[in-house]
Tab-separated table of C-alpha atoms in Angstrom:
chain	number	residue	atom	x	y	z
A	137	UNK	CA	114.243	63.600	38.678
A	138	UNK	CA	117.830	61.866	38.316
A	139	UNK	CA	120.514	64.167	39.344
A	140	UNK	CA	123.994	62.319	39.254
A	141	UNK	CA	125.641	62.539	43.019
A	142	UNK	CA	128.093	65.251	43.090
A	143	UNK	CA	131.075	63.341	44.131
A	144	UNK	CA	130.815	60.742	41.861
A	145	UNK	CA	130.475	63.284	39.089
A	146	UNK	CA	133.756	64.663	40.585
A	147	UNK	CA	135.732	61.608	40.764
A	148	UNK	CA	134.671	60.402	36.871
A	149	UNK	CA	134.424	61.145	33.545
A	150	UNK	CA	131.031	60.738	31.408
A	151	UNK	CA	131.040	58.553	28.545
A	152	UNK	CA	127.910	57.507	27.754
A	153	UNK	CA	124.323	56.556	28.533
A	154	UNK	CA	122.980	53.382	27.846
A	155	UNK	CA	119.044	52.795	28.309
A	156	UNK	CA	118.876	52.683	31.672
A	157	UNK	CA	122.427	53.543	33.179
A	158	UNK	CA	124.765	56.150	33.210
A	159	UNK	CA	128.169	55.014	32.059
A	160	UNK	CA	131.211	56.796	34.033
A	161	UNK	CA	135.059	55.973	33.853
A	162	UNK	CA	136.541	56.357	36.828
A	163	UNK	CA	139.426	58.845	37.271
A	164	UNK	CA	142.104	56.532	38.663
A	165	UNK	CA	144.936	55.284	35.945
A	166	UNK	CA	145.398	52.282	38.601
A	167	UNK	CA	142.388	50.372	37.274
A	168	UNK	CA	140.240	50.065	34.306
A	169	UNK	CA	137.240	50.908	36.134
A	170	UNK	CA	133.809	51.692	34.659
A	171	UNK	CA	130.663	52.803	37.244
A	172	UNK	CA	127.138	52.065	36.353
A	173	UNK	CA	124.610	54.776	37.608
A	174	UNK	CA	120.869	53.556	36.877
A	175	UNK	CA	119.246	56.985	35.927
A	176	UNK	CA	116.354	56.736	38.602
A	177	UNK	CA	115.719	59.017	41.235
A	178	UNK	CA	116.232	58.210	44.977
A	179	UNK	CA	117.144	54.463	44.673
A	180	UNK	CA	120.134	53.348	46.665
A	181	UNK	CA	120.072	49.720	46.204
A	182	UNK	CA	119.433	47.128	43.395
A	183	UNK	CA	116.290	45.853	45.240
A	184	UNK	CA	114.965	49.589	44.769
A	185	UNK	CA	114.907	49.394	41.029
A	186	UNK	CA	111.480	47.835	39.851
A	187	UNK	CA	111.350	44.767	37.995
A	188	UNK	CA	111.819	45.863	34.802
A	189	UNK	CA	114.934	48.177	35.676
A	190	UNK	CA	116.350	45.267	37.609
A	191	UNK	CA	116.660	43.385	34.083
A	192	UNK	CA	117.741	45.970	32.330
A	193	UNK	CA	120.382	46.748	34.777
A	194	UNK	CA	121.126	43.093	34.360
A	195	UNK	CA	121.738	43.359	30.630
A	196	UNK	CA	123.532	46.639	30.443
A	197	UNK	CA	126.115	45.274	33.402
A	198	UNK	CA	126.669	42.177	31.567
A	199	UNK	CA	127.352	44.050	28.471
A	200	UNK	CA	129.756	46.557	30.333
A	201	UNK	CA	131.402	43.221	31.885
A	202	UNK	CA	131.916	41.554	28.827
A	203	UNK	CA	133.670	45.212	27.102
A	204	UNK	CA	135.693	45.428	29.952
A	205	UNK	CA	137.023	42.048	29.904
A	206	UNK	CA	137.453	42.033	26.201
A	207	UNK	CA	138.964	45.008	26.089
A	208	UNK	CA	141.719	44.703	29.332
A	209	UNK	CA	142.131	40.682	29.046
A	210	UNK	CA	141.535	41.006	32.724
A	211	UNK	CA	142.237	38.371	34.960
A	212	UNK	CA	139.047	38.794	37.163
A	213	UNK	CA	136.169	41.299	37.012
A	214	UNK	CA	134.975	42.859	40.389
A	215	UNK	CA	131.485	43.637	40.379
A	216	UNK	CA	130.048	45.803	43.291
A	217	UNK	CA	127.220	47.627	44.744
A	218	UNK	CA	128.728	49.379	47.838
A	219	UNK	CA	127.364	52.786	48.374
A	220	UNK	CA	128.763	53.565	51.688
A	221	UNK	CA	130.156	56.795	51.020
A	222	UNK	CA	127.941	58.037	48.151
A	223	UNK	CA	124.262	56.940	48.704
A	224	UNK	CA	122.836	57.366	45.414
A	225	UNK	CA	122.840	53.257	43.478
A	226	UNK	CA	125.916	53.251	41.478
A	227	UNK	CA	127.751	49.959	40.494
A	228	UNK	CA	131.443	49.515	40.308
A	229	UNK	CA	132.932	47.395	37.306
A	230	UNK	CA	136.400	46.956	37.717
A	231	UNK	CA	138.762	44.604	35.530
A	232	UNK	CA	141.514	43.259	38.039
A	233	UNK	CA	145.250	42.029	37.482
A	234	UNK	CA	146.936	39.568	39.604
A	235	UNK	CA	149.779	42.712	39.170
A	236	UNK	CA	147.684	45.436	40.239
A	237	UNK	CA	148.480	47.890	42.934
A	238	UNK	CA	146.079	46.366	45.292
A	239	UNK	CA	145.641	42.961	44.442
A	240	UNK	CA	144.214	40.278	45.804
A	241	UNK	CA	142.008	43.158	47.730
A	242	UNK	CA	139.595	45.063	46.669
A	243	UNK	CA	140.420	48.525	45.097
A	244	UNK	CA	138.302	50.431	47.776
A	245	UNK	CA	140.036	52.220	50.431
A	246	UNK	CA	143.611	50.805	50.100
A	247	UNK	CA	145.180	53.521	47.676
A	248	UNK	CA	144.475	57.153	46.956
A	249	UNK	CA	143.350	57.434	43.136
A	250	UNK	CA	145.993	58.034	40.613
A	251	UNK	CA	144.102	60.798	38.275
A	252	UNK	CA	144.507	60.043	34.700
A	253	UNK	CA	146.602	62.635	32.020
A	254	UNK	CA	143.615	64.085	30.226
A	255	UNK	CA	145.107	62.848	27.107
A	256	UNK	CA	144.812	59.488	28.117
A	257	UNK	CA	141.138	60.108	29.669
A	258	UNK	CA	140.291	61.288	25.869
A	259	UNK	CA	141.278	58.050	24.071
A	260	UNK	CA	139.799	56.004	26.596
A	261	UNK	CA	136.519	57.488	26.823
A	262	UNK	CA	136.219	57.839	23.090
A	263	UNK	CA	137.294	54.073	22.928
A	264	UNK	CA	134.542	53.060	25.549
A	265	UNK	CA	131.987	55.139	24.117
A	266	UNK	CA	132.369	53.263	20.680
A	267	UNK	CA	131.960	49.765	22.291
A	268	UNK	CA	128.953	50.956	24.154
A	269	UNK	CA	127.429	52.541	21.444
A	270	UNK	CA	127.299	48.814	20.274
A	271	UNK	CA	124.815	48.017	23.061
A	272	UNK	CA	121.693	46.202	21.661
B	84	UNK	CA	130.023	18.754	38.211
B	85	UNK	CA	129.126	21.680	41.095
B	86	UNK	CA	131.786	21.542	44.041
B	87	UNK	CA	131.819	23.933	46.590
B	88	UNK	CA	135.113	25.575	47.029
B	89	UNK	CA	137.354	24.234	49.826
B	90	UNK	CA	138.034	28.117	51.284
B	91	UNK	CA	134.469	28.830	50.637
B	92	UNK	CA	133.472	25.722	52.719
B	93	UNK	CA	135.908	26.328	55.933
B	94	UNK	CA	134.748	29.712	56.261
B	95	UNK	CA	130.860	29.723	56.284
B	96	UNK	CA	128.120	27.773	57.396
B	97	UNK	CA	125.386	26.038	54.666
B	98	UNK	CA	122.199	27.480	55.018
B	99	UNK	CA	119.989	26.180	52.460
B	100	UNK	CA	119.747	25.606	48.632
B	101	UNK	CA	117.633	27.628	46.674
B	102	UNK	CA	117.068	26.679	42.935
B	103	UNK	CA	120.258	28.128	41.708
B	104	UNK	CA	122.477	29.216	44.318
B	105	UNK	CA	123.885	27.925	47.857
B	106	UNK	CA	123.044	30.271	50.606
B	107	UNK	CA	125.538	30.152	53.185
B	108	UNK	CA	126.237	32.352	56.164
B	109	UNK	CA	129.793	33.657	56.521
B	110	UNK	CA	131.232	32.871	59.894
B	111	UNK	CA	132.236	36.422	61.034
B	112	UNK	CA	130.308	37.867	63.826
B	113	UNK	CA	130.906	41.256	62.862
B	114	UNK	CA	128.663	41.551	59.975
B	115	UNK	CA	125.100	39.935	58.933
B	116	UNK	CA	127.118	38.060	55.666
B	117	UNK	CA	125.351	35.865	53.050
B	118	UNK	CA	127.204	34.577	50.277
B	119	UNK	CA	125.131	33.300	46.974
B	120	UNK	CA	127.234	30.769	45.334
B	121	UNK	CA	125.196	29.646	41.853
B	122	UNK	CA	125.630	25.715	41.709
B	123	UNK	CA	127.053	25.395	38.286
B	124	UNK	CA	130.233	24.251	37.422
B	125	UNK	CA	133.309	26.177	36.266
B	126	UNK	CA	131.999	29.530	36.527
B	127	UNK	CA	134.023	32.696	37.952
B	128	UNK	CA	132.178	35.408	36.491
B	129	UNK	CA	128.113	36.166	37.038
B	130	UNK	CA	128.421	36.927	32.849
B	131	UNK	CA	129.907	33.475	32.662
B	132	UNK	CA	126.170	32.216	33.647
B	133	UNK	CA	123.625	31.632	30.959
B	134	UNK	CA	120.893	33.785	30.226
B	135	UNK	CA	118.359	31.921	32.478
B	136	UNK	CA	120.983	31.265	34.952
B	137	UNK	CA	121.492	35.005	35.476
B	138	UNK	CA	117.692	35.769	35.443
B	139	UNK	CA	117.316	33.195	37.978
B	140	UNK	CA	120.600	34.886	40.064
B	141	UNK	CA	118.755	38.327	39.996
B	142	UNK	CA	115.765	37.004	41.871
B	143	UNK	CA	117.747	35.143	44.166
B	144	UNK	CA	119.993	37.933	45.266
B	145	UNK	CA	116.669	40.095	45.268
B	146	UNK	CA	115.172	37.980	47.239
B	147	UNK	CA	117.959	37.017	49.861
B	148	UNK	CA	118.512	41.163	50.012
B	149	UNK	CA	115.499	41.395	50.887
B	150	UNK	CA	115.611	39.358	53.476
B	151	UNK	CA	119.030	40.530	55.136
B	152	UNK	CA	117.537	44.299	54.821
B	153	UNK	CA	114.040	43.142	56.755
B	154	UNK	CA	115.958	41.042	59.131
B	155	UNK	CA	119.224	43.315	60.233
B	156	UNK	CA	117.540	46.847	59.596
B	157	UNK	CA	120.785	47.475	58.152
B	158	UNK	CA	121.663	50.973	56.760
B	159	UNK	CA	123.047	49.978	53.482
B	160	UNK	CA	123.758	46.799	51.620
B	161	UNK	CA	126.858	45.666	49.783
B	162	UNK	CA	126.462	43.675	47.076
B	163	UNK	CA	129.636	42.093	45.221
B	164	UNK	CA	131.296	39.580	43.001
B	165	UNK	CA	134.750	40.074	43.611
B	166	UNK	CA	136.152	36.333	43.409
B	167	UNK	CA	140.150	38.100	43.768
B	168	UNK	CA	141.018	34.919	46.261
B	169	UNK	CA	138.085	32.556	45.585
B	170	UNK	CA	137.986	31.981	41.916
B	171	UNK	CA	134.577	30.235	42.413
B	172	UNK	CA	131.601	32.496	41.480
B	173	UNK	CA	129.802	33.876	44.922
B	174	UNK	CA	128.402	36.768	45.720
B	175	UNK	CA	128.858	38.612	48.883
B	176	UNK	CA	125.548	39.984	50.156
B	177	UNK	CA	126.491	42.207	53.524
B	178	UNK	CA	124.452	44.196	55.600
B	179	UNK	CA	126.002	47.302	56.931
B	180	UNK	CA	125.617	49.535	59.623
B	181	UNK	CA	127.091	52.961	59.957
B	182	UNK	CA	128.479	51.612	63.643
B	183	UNK	CA	130.114	48.817	62.309
B	184	UNK	CA	133.930	48.099	62.747
B	185	UNK	CA	134.685	48.612	59.072
B	186	UNK	CA	132.155	51.554	58.082
B	187	UNK	CA	132.553	53.002	55.868
B	188	UNK	CA	135.168	50.623	53.980
B	189	UNK	CA	134.539	47.358	52.603
B	190	UNK	CA	134.210	44.532	54.639
B	191	UNK	CA	137.141	42.566	52.528
B	192	UNK	CA	140.781	42.494	54.236
B	193	UNK	CA	140.146	45.558	56.535
B	194	UNK	CA	139.870	43.351	59.704
B	195	UNK	CA	139.870	39.584	60.540
B	196	UNK	CA	137.070	37.334	60.684
B	197	UNK	CA	135.455	36.908	64.584
B	198	UNK	CA	134.188	33.305	64.125
B	199	UNK	CA	130.663	32.843	66.040
B	200	UNK	CA	130.048	31.194	68.945
B	201	UNK	CA	128.385	27.880	68.012
B	202	UNK	CA	125.197	28.314	69.449
B	203	UNK	CA	124.404	32.065	68.270
B	204	UNK	CA	125.599	30.661	64.734
B	205	UNK	CA	122.597	27.921	64.938
B	206	UNK	CA	120.104	30.156	65.684
B	207	UNK	CA	120.923	32.319	62.869
B	208	UNK	CA	120.950	29.494	60.508
B	209	UNK	CA	117.683	28.900	61.689
B	210	UNK	CA	116.494	32.061	61.209
B	211	UNK	CA	117.455	32.374	57.709
B	212	UNK	CA	116.512	29.101	56.576
B	213	UNK	CA	113.219	29.524	57.647
B	214	UNK	CA	112.911	32.736	55.503
B	215	UNK	CA	114.603	31.492	52.426
B	216	UNK	CA	112.006	28.497	52.613
B	217	UNK	CA	109.528	31.593	51.554
B	218	UNK	CA	111.316	31.826	48.190
B	219	UNK	CA	109.056	31.936	45.498
């Protein structure tokens, strides 16, 4: 049975569930950063998903990428399945700007997270939730 | 028309062409590290590929992931489309070990690359080329 990893749970806010993936907002106000977690037990790699799940992941990842890009007008997307700290398969979708604090380095491990003010997080969560509700 | 980015060309060895992607070996002996570059002009994001290309990419990425995992018996795969330094769409596939020099950090920007001895690179290129020739 799927159960969200505790660390992922602690570091993020729940946005919504797409057909396959749970979508989370990373609690770091330095980057618009969504995380997709396929709701499948015991998977660590994209290739651990079966073929239908991989297809569905591709669709949901593409949708989330479009939403992020459209909402943020970012310079670049960073899409990555790393999992060196948290084994449970989760795929980062980060909107990057040439003026962000980590550019051009990756966002991981270079600077501590800056948590959102709760009001700001609430607004973002609602906005993303509305957009993701349009998933077809 | 597709033309491999100069920096990617300089930092890697050519292994082979799958139906969609060029497969390159990163010239860094610290990590088994393959890079897939879709042979499509002017794409920077996975979502810039059309639907058929995205499907094909998923297939080739999965195949390369299996090859890497099977050959290296790694602890984790890192699969990432970043592109902050090189705009041309390229997707890293890195075999990670809990004892590698960067673990658990990402491989990018944490330590300088250590180029292969040419003999070692030649052997690796041949081995990967043989495996990738089995792509179905």
